[in-house]
Amino acid sequence: MRTQVAIIGAGPSGLLLGQLLHKAGIDAVILERQTGDYVLGRIRAGVLEQVTIDLLDEAGVGQRMHQEGLVHGGFDMLFKGERHRIDMNKLTGGKNVMVYGQTEVTRDLMDARATAGLTTIYEAANVAVHDFDSAKPRVTYEKDGKQHEITCDFIAGCDGFHGVCRASAPRSAIKEFEKVYPFGWLGVLSDTPPVHEELIYVNSPRGFALCSQRSETRSRYYLQVPLTDKVEQWSDQAFWDELKLRLDPEARAKLVTGPSIEKSIAPLRSFVTEPLRFGRMFLAGDAGHIVPPTGAKGLNLAATDVKYLSNAIIEFYQDKSESGIDSYSERCLKRIWRAERFSWWFTSLMHNFPENGAIGQKLQEAELDYIIHSEAGARSVAENYVGLPLDFGH
Ligand code: APR
Ligand code: PHB
């Protein structure tokens, strides 16, 4: 098979890239090792920056998001038993975020791709990338017991943290930066009304908690738990009891509990690959970087990587220029490191680090006090949370 761009991975990055390239008349095939239902079954974050909202509109998949998404102008920070609202809208001159699950974003992109009759090969096994240091890269894979080959001009590695593309880059050409956090997030999805109309980030002596949502009838909650915990150890009742112990009296009284429809523990890490380009192969999204979910940056970083990459590929074909391709990695990394910093800082501020002792909690509370009572401090949180503009370059 021949295509212009072979995209590895049908998560949000691969699907959005495929959609933006299609809009520009560029042919792309997506190879995905799982089934579509498996991809949709992954429960991930759900906060979209304005830049991401605009990109989904540009891709022609924003309709349901605008109908069902929840616009949030702020969020609460709970510490020392008191809630304080970060008024993002006021502090950023009118910017908001949209609460809309990644599963829904993925579904909207999948539906658009199917409607356009574009090729996504699911259950593609043993995908391998070849000759990406030449002008004629290739991808091979197995399907239905047969070996297949795709010749292309570019390979887009949208295959996530555990994908094959980054792993195939020459070790001498790649540098990886990683920080693993000494705890995980135990997440529960429940068909219960959210405890509050906006998100609540909690720093409590018992650990971090987050009260989020998917709609007016579906909630998402997280608890910081030791890395040694197994999800089987946590009954629904144990989860709700612990969450209540970390909440303030008002939220505790309002919390509606119910059966979990999804429950899982995810590790937290900061991870960046430099560079993100290897000849005709490019990494985008989780394939190139991971953020701890505290800052809700994962999906938003993936979206802007994809926007920069689609612009570069479109420029190659339409203007016969390679400047976008040549600057792709540097342009993404400026934004990635800003988001990595905020995600690391917010994680360090809101979670318990027992190794830091009692003074660690006191220092966190002092920083939280500063943020809440300083407009400059609160604005720093707000402008990072709503996200940097697409043309950010300093
Ligand atoms: N061959 C084909 N497909 C692969 C391979 C492979 N060797 N390895 C991984 N994949 C697929 C995975 O099955 C997955 O569907 O690549 C896709 C990668 O999707 P994601 O991991 O969701 O990464 P991305 O699309 O960049 O989306 C980033 O997802 O993990 C969250 O927080 C993250 O919100 C962010 C978003
Ligand atoms: C979520 O709704 O899953 C969510 C929201 C905000 C975060 C992380 C996860 O920071």
Short mmCIF file of C-alpha atoms and ligand atoms in Angstrom, two decimals:
data_model
loop_
_atom_site.label_atom_id
_atom_site.label_comp_id
_atom_site.label_asym_id
_atom_site.label_seq_id
_atom_site.Cartn_x
_atom_site.Cartn_y
_atom_site.Cartn_z
CA MET A 1 0.00 0.00 0.00
CA ARG A 2 1.18 3.57 -0.69
CA THR A 3 0.18 6.69 1.29
CA GLN A 4 1.64 10.12 1.96
CA VAL A 5 1.65 9.84 5.78
CA ALA A 6 1.63 6.63 7.81
CA ILE A 7 0.23 7.42 11.27
CA ILE A 8 0.99 4.91 14.02
CA GLY A 9 -1.67 5.00 16.74
CA ALA A 10 -5.40 5.80 16.68
CA GLY A 11 -5.57 7.68 19.97
CA PRO A 12 -6.41 11.40 20.03
CA SER A 13 -3.04 12.39 18.47
CA GLY A 14 -3.25 10.02 15.50
CA LEU A 15 -6.92 10.66 14.83
CA LEU A 16 -6.61 14.45 15.05
CA LEU A 17 -3.56 14.42 12.76
CA GLY A 18 -5.43 12.26 10.26
CA GLN A 19 -8.37 14.67 10.32
CA LEU A 20 -6.27 17.83 9.86
CA LEU A 21 -4.31 16.24 6.99
CA HIS A 22 -7.52 15.04 5.34
CA LYS A 23 -8.93 18.59 5.51
CA ALA A 24 -5.83 19.68 3.55
CA GLY A 25 -6.24 16.91 0.96
CA ILE A 26 -3.31 14.87 2.25
CA ASP A 27 -3.65 11.08 2.31
CA ALA A 28 -2.88 9.26 5.56
CA VAL A 29 -3.39 5.72 6.83
CA ILE A 30 -3.65 5.01 10.57
CA LEU A 31 -2.32 1.76 12.02
CA GLU A 32 -3.65 0.84 15.48
CA ARG A 33 -2.70 -2.28 17.38
CA GLN A 34 -5.90 -2.44 19.44
CA THR A 35 -9.57 -2.51 18.44
CA GLY A 36 -11.56 0.71 18.23
CA ASP A 37 -13.65 -0.34 21.22
CA TYR A 38 -10.50 -0.93 23.26
CA VAL A 39 -9.24 2.56 22.43
CA LEU A 40 -12.62 4.03 23.44
CA GLY A 41 -12.57 2.01 26.66
CA ARG A 42 -9.58 3.89 28.01
CA ILE A 43 -10.78 6.45 30.57
CA ARG A 44 -8.51 9.48 30.53
CA ALA A 45 -8.66 13.15 31.49
CA GLY A 46 -11.22 15.64 30.33
CA VAL A 47 -10.14 19.31 30.42
CA LEU A 48 -9.69 21.08 27.07
CA GLU A 49 -7.81 24.36 26.66
CA GLN A 50 -9.19 26.96 24.22
CA VAL A 51 -6.41 26.08 21.77
CA THR A 52 -7.59 22.47 21.74
CA ILE A 53 -11.23 23.50 21.37
CA ASP A 54 -10.24 25.62 18.35
CA LEU A 55 -8.26 22.73 16.83
CA LEU A 56 -11.19 20.34 17.18
CA ASP A 57 -13.40 22.96 15.50
CA GLU A 58 -10.79 23.34 12.73
CA ALA A 59 -10.83 19.55 12.31
CA GLY A 60 -14.60 19.72 11.93
CA VAL A 61 -15.38 17.61 15.00
CA GLY A 62 -16.39 20.26 17.56
CA GLN A 63 -20.19 20.10 17.29
CA ARG A 64 -20.94 17.60 20.12
CA MET A 65 -18.21 19.12 22.26
CA HIS A 66 -19.99 22.50 22.14
CA GLN A 67 -23.36 20.84 22.77
CA GLU A 68 -22.30 18.60 25.66
CA GLY A 69 -19.05 20.11 26.98
CA LEU A 70 -19.10 22.12 30.20
CA VAL A 71 -17.42 25.55 30.09
CA HIS A 72 -15.57 26.28 33.33
CA GLY A 73 -14.25 29.73 34.27
CA GLY A 74 -12.52 28.60 37.44
CA PHE A 75 -11.76 25.80 39.88
CA ASP A 76 -11.44 25.44 43.66
CA MET A 77 -8.32 24.66 45.65
CA LEU A 78 -9.04 23.06 49.03
CA PHE A 79 -6.41 23.07 51.76
CA LYS A 80 -6.42 23.48 55.54
CA GLY A 81 -10.14 22.64 55.35
CA GLU A 82 -11.01 25.74 53.30
CA ARG A 83 -11.97 26.14 49.64
CA HIS A 84 -10.60 28.99 47.53
CA ARG A 85 -11.65 29.62 43.93
CA ILE A 86 -9.12 30.42 41.20
CA ASP A 87 -11.12 32.75 38.93
CA MET A 88 -9.38 31.86 35.67
CA ASN A 89 -11.80 33.87 33.55
CA LYS A 90 -11.08 37.11 35.43
CA LEU A 91 -7.37 36.47 35.87
CA THR A 92 -6.75 35.66 32.18
CA GLY A 93 -8.93 38.36 30.62
CA GLY A 94 -11.82 36.05 29.74
CA LYS A 95 -10.32 32.61 29.06
CA ASN A 96 -12.05 29.38 30.12
CA VAL A 97 -11.55 25.64 29.81
CA MET A 98 -14.01 23.02 28.56
CA VAL A 99 -14.73 19.83 30.50
CA TYR A 100 -15.30 17.15 27.86
CA GLY A 101 -13.97 13.61 28.27
CA GLN A 102 -11.06 12.41 26.13
CA THR A 103 -13.17 9.35 25.33
CA GLU A 104 -15.72 11.69 23.71
CA VAL A 105 -13.01 13.55 21.79
CA THR A 106 -11.72 10.20 20.52
CA ARG A 107 -15.22 9.06 19.60
CA ASP A 108 -15.92 12.28 17.68
CA LEU A 109 -12.65 11.91 15.76
CA MET A 110 -13.27 8.22 15.03
CA ASP A 111 -16.79 8.97 13.75
CA ALA A 112 -15.51 11.78 11.50
CA ARG A 113 -12.80 9.50 10.08
CA ALA A 114 -15.29 6.71 9.38
CA THR A 115 -17.77 9.15 7.79
CA ALA A 116 -15.03 10.41 5.46
CA GLY A 117 -14.24 6.79 4.53
CA LEU A 118 -10.60 7.14 5.62
CA THR A 119 -8.43 4.07 6.29
CA THR A 120 -7.76 3.01 9.87
CA ILE A 121 -6.31 -0.47 10.24
CA TYR A 122 -7.20 -1.78 13.70
CA GLU A 123 -5.59 -4.82 15.30
CA ALA A 124 -2.44 -4.21 13.25
CA ALA A 125 0.16 -6.47 14.89
CA ASN A 126 3.94 -6.15 15.06
CA VAL A 127 4.05 -2.72 13.50
CA ALA A 128 7.62 -1.80 12.58
CA VAL A 129 9.06 1.36 11.08
CA HIS A 130 11.85 1.29 8.49
CA ASP A 131 14.11 3.64 6.50
CA PHE A 132 12.80 6.78 8.21
CA ASP A 133 16.29 8.26 7.78
CA SER A 134 15.67 8.19 4.01
CA ALA A 135 13.15 9.92 1.76
CA LYS A 136 11.30 6.62 1.36
CA PRO A 137 10.26 5.41 4.81
CA ARG A 138 8.25 2.21 5.16
CA VAL A 139 5.98 0.61 7.74
CA THR A 140 5.32 -3.11 8.03
CA TYR A 141 2.65 -4.86 10.07
CA GLU A 142 0.75 -8.11 10.35
CA LYS A 143 -3.00 -8.47 9.94
CA ASP A 144 -5.09 -11.63 9.57
CA GLY A 145 -1.92 -13.70 9.55
CA LYS A 146 -0.41 -11.82 6.61
CA GLN A 147 2.54 -9.42 6.46
CA HIS A 148 1.81 -6.02 4.93
CA GLU A 149 3.92 -3.04 3.90
CA ILE A 150 3.07 0.65 3.56
CA THR A 151 5.40 2.97 1.65
CA CYS A 152 5.05 6.64 2.52
CA ASP A 153 6.74 10.04 2.66
CA PHE A 154 6.38 10.51 6.44
CA ILE A 155 5.77 8.43 9.56
CA ALA A 156 3.87 10.07 12.43
CA GLY A 157 4.61 8.34 15.74
CA CYS A 158 1.32 8.89 17.58
CA ASP A 159 1.67 5.57 19.37
CA GLY A 160 1.85 6.74 22.96
CA PHE A 161 4.35 6.18 25.75
CA HIS A 162 4.68 2.44 25.09
CA GLY A 163 4.76 2.73 21.31
CA VAL A 164 7.21 1.42 18.74
CA CYS A 165 8.26 4.70 17.11
CA ARG A 166 10.28 6.29 19.92
CA ALA A 167 11.70 2.87 20.68
CA SER A 168 12.90 2.65 17.06
CA ALA A 169 14.81 5.93 17.11
CA PRO A 170 18.59 5.44 17.21
CA ARG A 171 19.74 5.62 20.86
CA SER A 172 22.61 7.87 19.83
CA ALA A 173 20.14 10.41 18.45
CA ILE A 174 17.70 10.57 21.36
CA LYS A 175 17.78 12.00 24.88
CA GLU A 176 15.09 11.10 27.41
CA PHE A 177 14.28 13.05 30.58
CA GLU A 178 12.18 11.33 33.25
CA LYS A 179 10.89 11.85 36.78
CA VAL A 180 8.66 9.18 38.37
CA TYR A 181 6.48 10.28 41.31
CA PRO A 182 6.28 8.12 44.47
CA PHE A 183 2.50 7.66 44.31
CA GLY A 184 -0.36 6.91 41.92
CA TRP A 185 -3.87 8.22 41.19
CA LEU A 186 -6.77 5.91 42.03
CA GLY A 187 -9.57 7.06 39.74
CA VAL A 188 -13.29 6.30 39.89
CA LEU A 189 -15.91 7.10 37.24
CA SER A 190 -19.51 7.06 38.53
CA ASP A 191 -22.93 7.96 37.19
CA THR A 192 -23.54 10.38 40.05
CA PRO A 193 -23.99 14.16 39.92
CA PRO A 194 -20.76 16.13 40.47
CA VAL A 195 -20.14 17.35 44.02
CA HIS A 196 -19.60 20.92 42.75
CA GLU A 197 -20.19 22.81 39.51
CA GLU A 198 -16.43 23.24 39.03
CA LEU A 199 -13.39 21.06 39.78
CA ILE A 200 -11.97 20.84 43.30
CA TYR A 201 -8.23 20.16 43.73
CA VAL A 202 -7.51 19.01 47.30
CA ASN A 203 -4.29 19.12 49.34
CA SER A 204 -5.14 17.36 52.61
CA PRO A 205 -2.92 15.80 55.29
CA ARG A 206 -4.26 12.44 54.08
CA GLY A 207 -3.18 13.15 50.52
CA PHE A 208 -4.31 14.70 47.24
CA ALA A 209 -7.82 14.33 45.89
CA LEU A 210 -9.55 15.71 42.79
CA CYS A 211 -13.28 16.08 42.19
CA SER A 212 -13.92 16.31 38.45
CA GLN A 213 -16.82 15.56 36.14
CA ARG A 214 -17.90 14.42 32.67
CA SER A 215 -21.46 15.81 32.63
CA GLU A 216 -24.20 16.87 35.04
CA THR A 217 -24.84 13.20 35.76
CA ARG A 218 -21.37 11.64 35.54
CA SER A 219 -18.46 12.33 37.91
CA ARG A 220 -14.76 11.53 37.96
CA TYR A 221 -12.82 11.41 41.26
CA TYR A 222 -9.18 10.70 42.08
CA LEU A 223 -7.24 9.90 45.26
CA GLN A 224 -3.48 9.93 45.74
CA VAL A 225 -2.54 6.38 46.79
CA PRO A 226 0.80 4.61 47.44
CA LEU A 227 2.38 3.04 44.38
CA THR A 228 2.14 -0.31 46.16
CA ASP A 229 -1.68 -0.17 46.20
CA LYS A 230 -3.63 -2.46 43.88
CA VAL A 231 -7.07 -1.44 42.59
CA GLU A 232 -8.49 -4.73 43.94
CA GLN A 233 -7.71 -3.46 47.45
CA TRP A 234 -10.11 -0.56 47.01
CA SER A 235 -13.82 -1.31 47.33
CA ASP A 236 -16.16 1.44 46.17
CA GLN A 237 -17.11 2.03 49.80
CA ALA A 238 -13.47 2.38 50.85
CA PHE A 239 -12.94 4.87 48.02
CA TRP A 240 -15.91 7.05 49.00
CA ASP A 241 -15.02 6.90 52.71
CA GLU A 242 -11.45 8.06 52.01
CA LEU A 243 -12.57 10.78 49.60
CA LYS A 244 -14.93 12.16 52.27
CA LEU A 245 -12.07 12.28 54.78
CA ARG A 246 -10.13 14.53 52.38
CA LEU A 247 -13.03 16.89 51.58
CA ASP A 248 -14.36 19.95 53.44
CA PRO A 249 -17.70 19.64 55.32
CA GLU A 250 -19.73 21.29 52.53
CA ALA A 251 -18.44 18.95 49.82
CA ARG A 252 -18.65 15.96 52.16
CA ALA A 253 -22.33 16.69 52.76
CA LYS A 254 -23.07 17.19 49.05
CA LEU A 255 -21.13 14.18 47.75
CA VAL A 256 -23.40 11.67 46.01
CA THR A 257 -21.79 8.22 45.98
CA GLY A 258 -22.65 5.30 43.76
CA PRO A 259 -21.18 2.22 42.05
CA SER A 260 -17.96 2.77 40.10
CA ILE A 261 -18.33 2.16 36.37
CA GLU A 262 -14.56 2.37 36.01
CA LYS A 263 -11.86 2.15 38.67
CA SER A 264 -8.10 2.12 38.05
CA ILE A 265 -4.74 3.23 39.42
CA ALA A 266 -2.38 5.20 37.17
CA PRO A 267 1.27 6.02 37.90
CA LEU A 268 2.50 9.60 37.55
CA ARG A 269 5.58 10.62 35.63
CA SER A 270 7.17 13.59 33.88
CA PHE A 271 8.86 12.49 30.67
CA VAL A 272 10.24 14.28 27.61
CA THR A 273 12.06 13.00 24.53
CA GLU A 274 14.49 15.25 22.67
CA PRO A 275 14.34 15.64 19.75
CA LEU A 276 10.89 14.72 18.39
CA ARG A 277 12.07 14.26 14.81
CA PHE A 278 14.18 11.50 13.29
CA GLY A 279 14.51 12.05 9.55
CA ARG A 280 11.04 11.44 8.11
CA MET A 281 9.62 10.11 11.43
CA PHE A 282 8.01 12.51 13.93
CA LEU A 283 6.79 11.88 17.48
CA ALA A 284 3.60 13.58 18.67
CA GLY A 285 1.60 13.34 21.89
CA ASP A 286 2.36 10.75 24.53
CA ALA A 287 4.90 9.13 22.16
CA GLY A 288 7.14 12.11 22.86
CA HIS A 289 6.20 13.25 26.36
CA ILE A 290 4.17 12.49 29.47
CA VAL A 291 2.94 14.91 32.14
CA PRO A 292 1.52 14.09 35.59
CA PRO A 293 -2.26 14.63 35.12
CA THR A 294 -2.53 17.31 37.85
CA GLY A 295 -2.33 20.13 35.31
CA ALA A 296 -4.64 18.43 32.79
CA LYS A 297 -2.05 19.05 30.04
CA GLY A 298 -1.68 15.62 28.37
CA LEU A 299 -4.39 15.86 25.74
CA ASN A 300 -3.77 19.58 25.19
CA LEU A 301 -0.05 19.08 24.53
CA ALA A 302 -0.89 16.24 22.11
CA ALA A 303 -3.28 18.54 20.24
CA THR A 304 -0.70 21.29 19.73
CA ASP A 305 2.05 18.84 18.71
CA VAL A 306 -0.38 17.60 16.06
CA LYS A 307 -1.24 21.10 14.90
CA TYR A 308 2.44 21.98 14.45
CA LEU A 309 3.09 18.67 12.66
CA SER A 310 0.08 18.97 10.34
CA ASN A 311 1.13 22.54 9.44
CA ALA A 312 4.65 21.33 8.66
CA ILE A 313 3.49 18.45 6.46
CA ILE A 314 0.93 20.62 4.65
CA GLU A 315 3.66 23.21 4.02
CA PHE A 316 5.92 20.47 2.60
CA TYR A 317 3.35 19.41 0.03
CA GLN A 318 1.75 22.77 -0.76
CA ASP A 319 4.77 25.11 -0.62
CA LYS A 320 7.53 22.58 -1.25
CA SER A 321 9.13 23.93 1.93
CA GLU A 322 10.82 21.96 4.71
CA SER A 323 11.08 24.85 7.20
CA GLY A 324 8.11 23.66 9.26
CA ILE A 325 9.49 20.14 9.37
CA ASP A 326 12.92 21.42 10.34
CA SER A 327 11.50 23.56 13.18
CA TYR A 328 8.84 21.08 14.38
CA SER A 329 10.79 19.59 17.26
CA GLU A 330 12.12 22.86 18.66
CA ARG A 331 8.70 24.52 18.39
CA CYS A 332 6.95 21.67 20.22
CA LEU A 333 9.58 21.37 22.93
CA LYS A 334 9.30 25.04 23.97
CA ARG A 335 5.62 24.45 24.73
CA ILE A 336 6.15 20.97 26.14
CA TRP A 337 8.69 22.09 28.72
CA ARG A 338 6.44 24.96 29.85
CA ALA A 339 3.60 22.48 30.38
CA GLU A 340 5.97 19.99 32.05
CA ARG A 341 7.08 22.67 34.47
CA PHE A 342 3.52 23.65 35.43
CA SER A 343 2.41 20.02 35.75
CA TRP A 344 5.41 19.18 37.94
CA TRP A 345 4.94 22.31 40.07
CA PHE A 346 1.19 21.76 40.56
CA THR A 347 1.82 18.09 41.41
CA SER A 348 4.52 19.05 43.91
CA LEU A 349 2.19 21.61 45.48
CA MET A 350 -0.91 19.46 45.85
CA HIS A 351 0.35 16.01 46.80
CA ASN A 352 1.74 14.59 50.05
CA PHE A 353 5.43 13.76 49.97
CA PRO A 354 5.98 11.93 53.29
CA GLU A 355 9.71 12.00 52.64
CA ASN A 356 9.53 15.79 53.02
CA GLY A 357 8.26 15.43 56.61
CA ALA A 358 5.81 17.68 58.45
CA ILE A 359 7.66 20.76 57.27
CA GLY A 360 6.89 19.71 53.72
CA GLN A 361 3.14 20.04 54.37
CA LYS A 362 3.69 23.39 56.12
CA LEU A 363 5.73 24.76 53.21
CA GLN A 364 3.04 23.62 50.75
CA GLU A 365 0.37 25.33 52.84
CA ALA A 366 2.46 28.51 52.91
CA GLU A 367 2.76 28.45 49.11
CA LEU A 368 -0.97 27.80 48.77
CA ASP A 369 -1.68 30.73 51.12
CA TYR A 370 0.54 32.91 48.94
CA ILE A 371 -1.21 31.87 45.72
CA ILE A 372 -4.68 32.40 47.12
CA HIS A 373 -3.91 35.84 48.57
CA SER A 374 -1.68 37.17 45.78
CA GLU A 375 -3.24 38.18 42.46
CA ALA A 376 0.11 37.55 40.78
CA GLY A 377 0.26 34.08 42.31
CA ALA A 378 -3.29 33.21 41.33
CA ARG A 379 -2.75 34.60 37.81
CA SER A 380 0.29 32.38 37.38
CA VAL A 381 -1.85 29.33 38.14
CA ALA A 382 -4.71 30.56 35.95
CA GLU A 383 -2.66 31.39 32.85
CA ASN A 384 -0.88 28.06 32.94
CA TYR A 385 -4.08 26.11 33.50
CA VAL A 386 -5.99 27.72 30.59
CA GLY A 387 -2.93 27.10 28.42
CA LEU A 388 -0.47 29.05 26.28
CA PRO A 389 -1.51 30.55 22.91
CA LEU A 390 -0.73 28.48 19.82
CA ASP A 391 1.79 31.04 18.55
CA PHE A 392 3.67 30.92 21.87
CA GLY A 393 7.34 31.01 21.03
CA HIS A 394 9.33 32.76 23.80
N1 APR B 1 1.38 -0.18 16.84
C1 APR B 1 0.17 0.42 16.62
N2 APR B 1 -0.47 1.16 17.55
C2 APR B 1 0.15 1.34 18.74
C3 APR B 1 1.41 0.76 19.04
C4 APR B 1 2.03 0.00 18.03
N3 APR B 1 3.24 -0.57 18.23
N4 APR B 1 1.76 1.13 20.31
C5 APR B 1 0.74 1.87 20.80
N5 APR B 1 -0.22 2.01 19.86
C6 APR B 1 -1.49 2.73 19.97
C7 APR B 1 -2.18 2.54 21.32
O1 APR B 1 -2.98 1.38 21.32
C8 APR B 1 -3.01 3.81 21.43
O2 APR B 1 -4.32 3.62 20.90
O3 APR B 1 -1.21 4.11 19.90
C9 APR B 1 -2.26 4.83 20.58
C10 APR B 1 -1.64 5.92 21.43
O4 APR B 1 -2.70 6.67 22.02
P1 APR B 1 -2.50 7.43 23.43
O5 APR B 1 -1.67 6.58 24.34
O6 APR B 1 -3.85 7.88 23.89
O7 APR B 1 -1.60 8.70 23.09
P2 APR B 1 -2.03 10.02 22.30
O8 APR B 1 -2.88 9.72 21.13
O9 APR B 1 -0.78 10.78 22.13
O10 APR B 1 -2.99 10.80 23.32
C11 APR B 1 -2.46 11.45 24.42
O11 APR B 1 -3.79 10.20 25.91
O12 APR B 1 -2.67 9.05 27.55
C12 APR B 1 -3.44 10.13 27.31
O13 APR B 1 -2.89 11.79 28.92
C13 APR B 1 -2.68 11.39 27.60
O14 APR B 1 -4.50 12.78 27.19
C14 APR B 1 -3.28 12.32 26.64
C15 APR B 1 -3.57 11.51 25.43
C1 PHB B 2 -10.42 14.41 34.70
O1 PHB B 2 -11.56 14.92 34.65
O2 PHB B 2 -10.20 13.21 34.45
C2 PHB B 2 -9.26 15.29 35.12
C3 PHB B 2 -9.47 16.65 35.32
C4 PHB B 2 -8.40 17.48 35.71
C5 PHB B 2 -7.16 16.91 35.90
C6 PHB B 2 -6.94 15.53 35.69
C7 PHB B 2 -8.00 14.72 35.31
O3 PHB B 2 -6.12 17.71 36.29
#
